[in-house]
Structure formats: C-alpha cells, structure tokens
C-alpha cells in the first residue's frame, strides 16, 4: 500500500503543529513521501489561510526539512490554492511563479460579487449552522442553487488550470447532505458533478481521495459511490488525509485503499523523485 500523503496543513496556516511534527509522525508510520500544502494566501486575511508575508519562510522551512530528512523520506512543497474567481486562483502568475513541487486546487469560498473580501464570501467548509444560514439568506433556502454555484466554480477552476490535483472535489456535500432537499441522485446534483468529472478527465488532472472525515464521519471526498466512475473515466487518484493534527497523518488511508481496490483501481499516482507516476496497488498491509 502506498505510504504517502500530499495534502496536509501545519502552523503556517490552520494546522495545529509545526511542519516537523507532521514529518516525524509520517516517518514513524513508515511513510515514503510527505507533502505540505498550506492554505494559500488570499486577497484578505482569514483564520485558515497563510499570509503572503510568510511564503518565503514556509518554502525555506520545507527546504530545510527536505535536506534534514532526505535519508528517511521524500519531502515536497505544495500549496492548497483557493479558486475564488477568474482573477484569483491557481493559474495566476503569483502561484505559478512560486517554486512548488505541486499544487492542489480547492473551492472553499464562493464570492457573492467581484469584491474579494471576506465579508463577501460564502464559506462552504465552516460549521453547519453557518452553511445553512447562507443557503437560507443568500440562496433562497434552495440547496440546489448553492450546489449549482459550487460546481460552476469547480468547472471554472478546472478550465483555468494551473494545478495538479483537485482538492476534496465534492466538499459541498459535507454540510449539504444535512440541508432539506439535498440529493445525490437528483439530476440537479448529478449533472454538474458529472460535467466536472468529464472536464477533469479531459484535462488529465488528478483527483485526490480525501480522507479527512473518513474515520469520524465515514465520508470521503469524492463520495465513495463515485470511485468506480473515477476509474471508468481514467482519472488518476491518490489518497490524502488533509490532516491538521500530526496524529491524523495516516487517518483513513487503509480504508480508502481497500475501497479503491474494490472499485477496480489497479494503481494510484505517486510523486517519486519529483515526478508523478502510477504505482501498482499491492496487498493491503
Ligand atoms: Zn481544503
Ligand atoms: Zn486542506
């Protein structure tokens, strides 16, 4: 089974420990590769995102760890970059010019207009009460409208490109499935979701299997019911824990690999010596 994680947070953003603590835990679990992917700087300050001023130090710290632990583990510098709109996303020169090993593109915020300020954003990743409040107040109490808006942003992000991996591609259901009227089966959900997957396949971008909620809520992103479809479409995947605490580095990984095998996956993508490669799925250990 692949011993790696490419989606992780640390004290440079909202992760709860220093980068080295995550790395030490990964090494203790026998990991081969570990990637840091702090929440990208935004045009406004949030509790979650790193600030632009810290970027040099972030890259230096990962470089230091790369060298210090080079005999034990491959260390990579990534970033989880927010797609806000066409003016601020992974494809813009600022993110393209950073010396990163890879980039994750994620949608957490939906701007209500072209004013990129925090009070003009709908955050889809916060507590349920806030999410439901936003659907009530800003989307006419109609979950279909929020889902539509979320996948429109995802489509635009994939179209704009500039990243390697789609982060938690159906995160909208984490809170959404609790809102009255939500349905995975309805056409209004299926159509935009499948259109995104088609575009991702066409562009040859990878999709992560995000296990952040696997143990706690039995959820993964994408939802487990879509693994076989990812396989059918030939979309390359890897398993990432999106950990914010060192002891969760390995959380949900084994289960995700079992489910991928059941869905027919024979390989997952791995960053080896700086190149993404397909690695055979072997016996679950
Ligand atoms: Zn995220
Ligand atoms: Zn994340």
XYZ file of N, CA, C and O and ligand atoms in Angstrom, residues 39 80 106 108 168, ligand 1:
21
model
N -2.848 26.278 3.245
C -3.879 27.072 2.567
C -3.233 28.333 2.012
O -2.596 29.096 2.747
N -2.269 24.357 -1.106
C -3.690 24.180 -1.436
C -4.219 25.561 -1.788
O -4.388 26.411 -0.919
N -8.569 24.029 -4.820
C -9.750 23.738 -3.991
C -10.712 24.921 -3.985
O -10.297 26.071 -4.084
N -13.239 26.630 -1.462
C -13.789 26.771 -0.108
C -14.729 27.969 -0.031
O -15.622 28.005 0.785
N -10.587 17.801 -2.464
C -11.961 17.469 -1.986
C -13.059 17.951 -2.946
O -13.810 18.861 -2.640
Zn -9.478 22.298 1.689
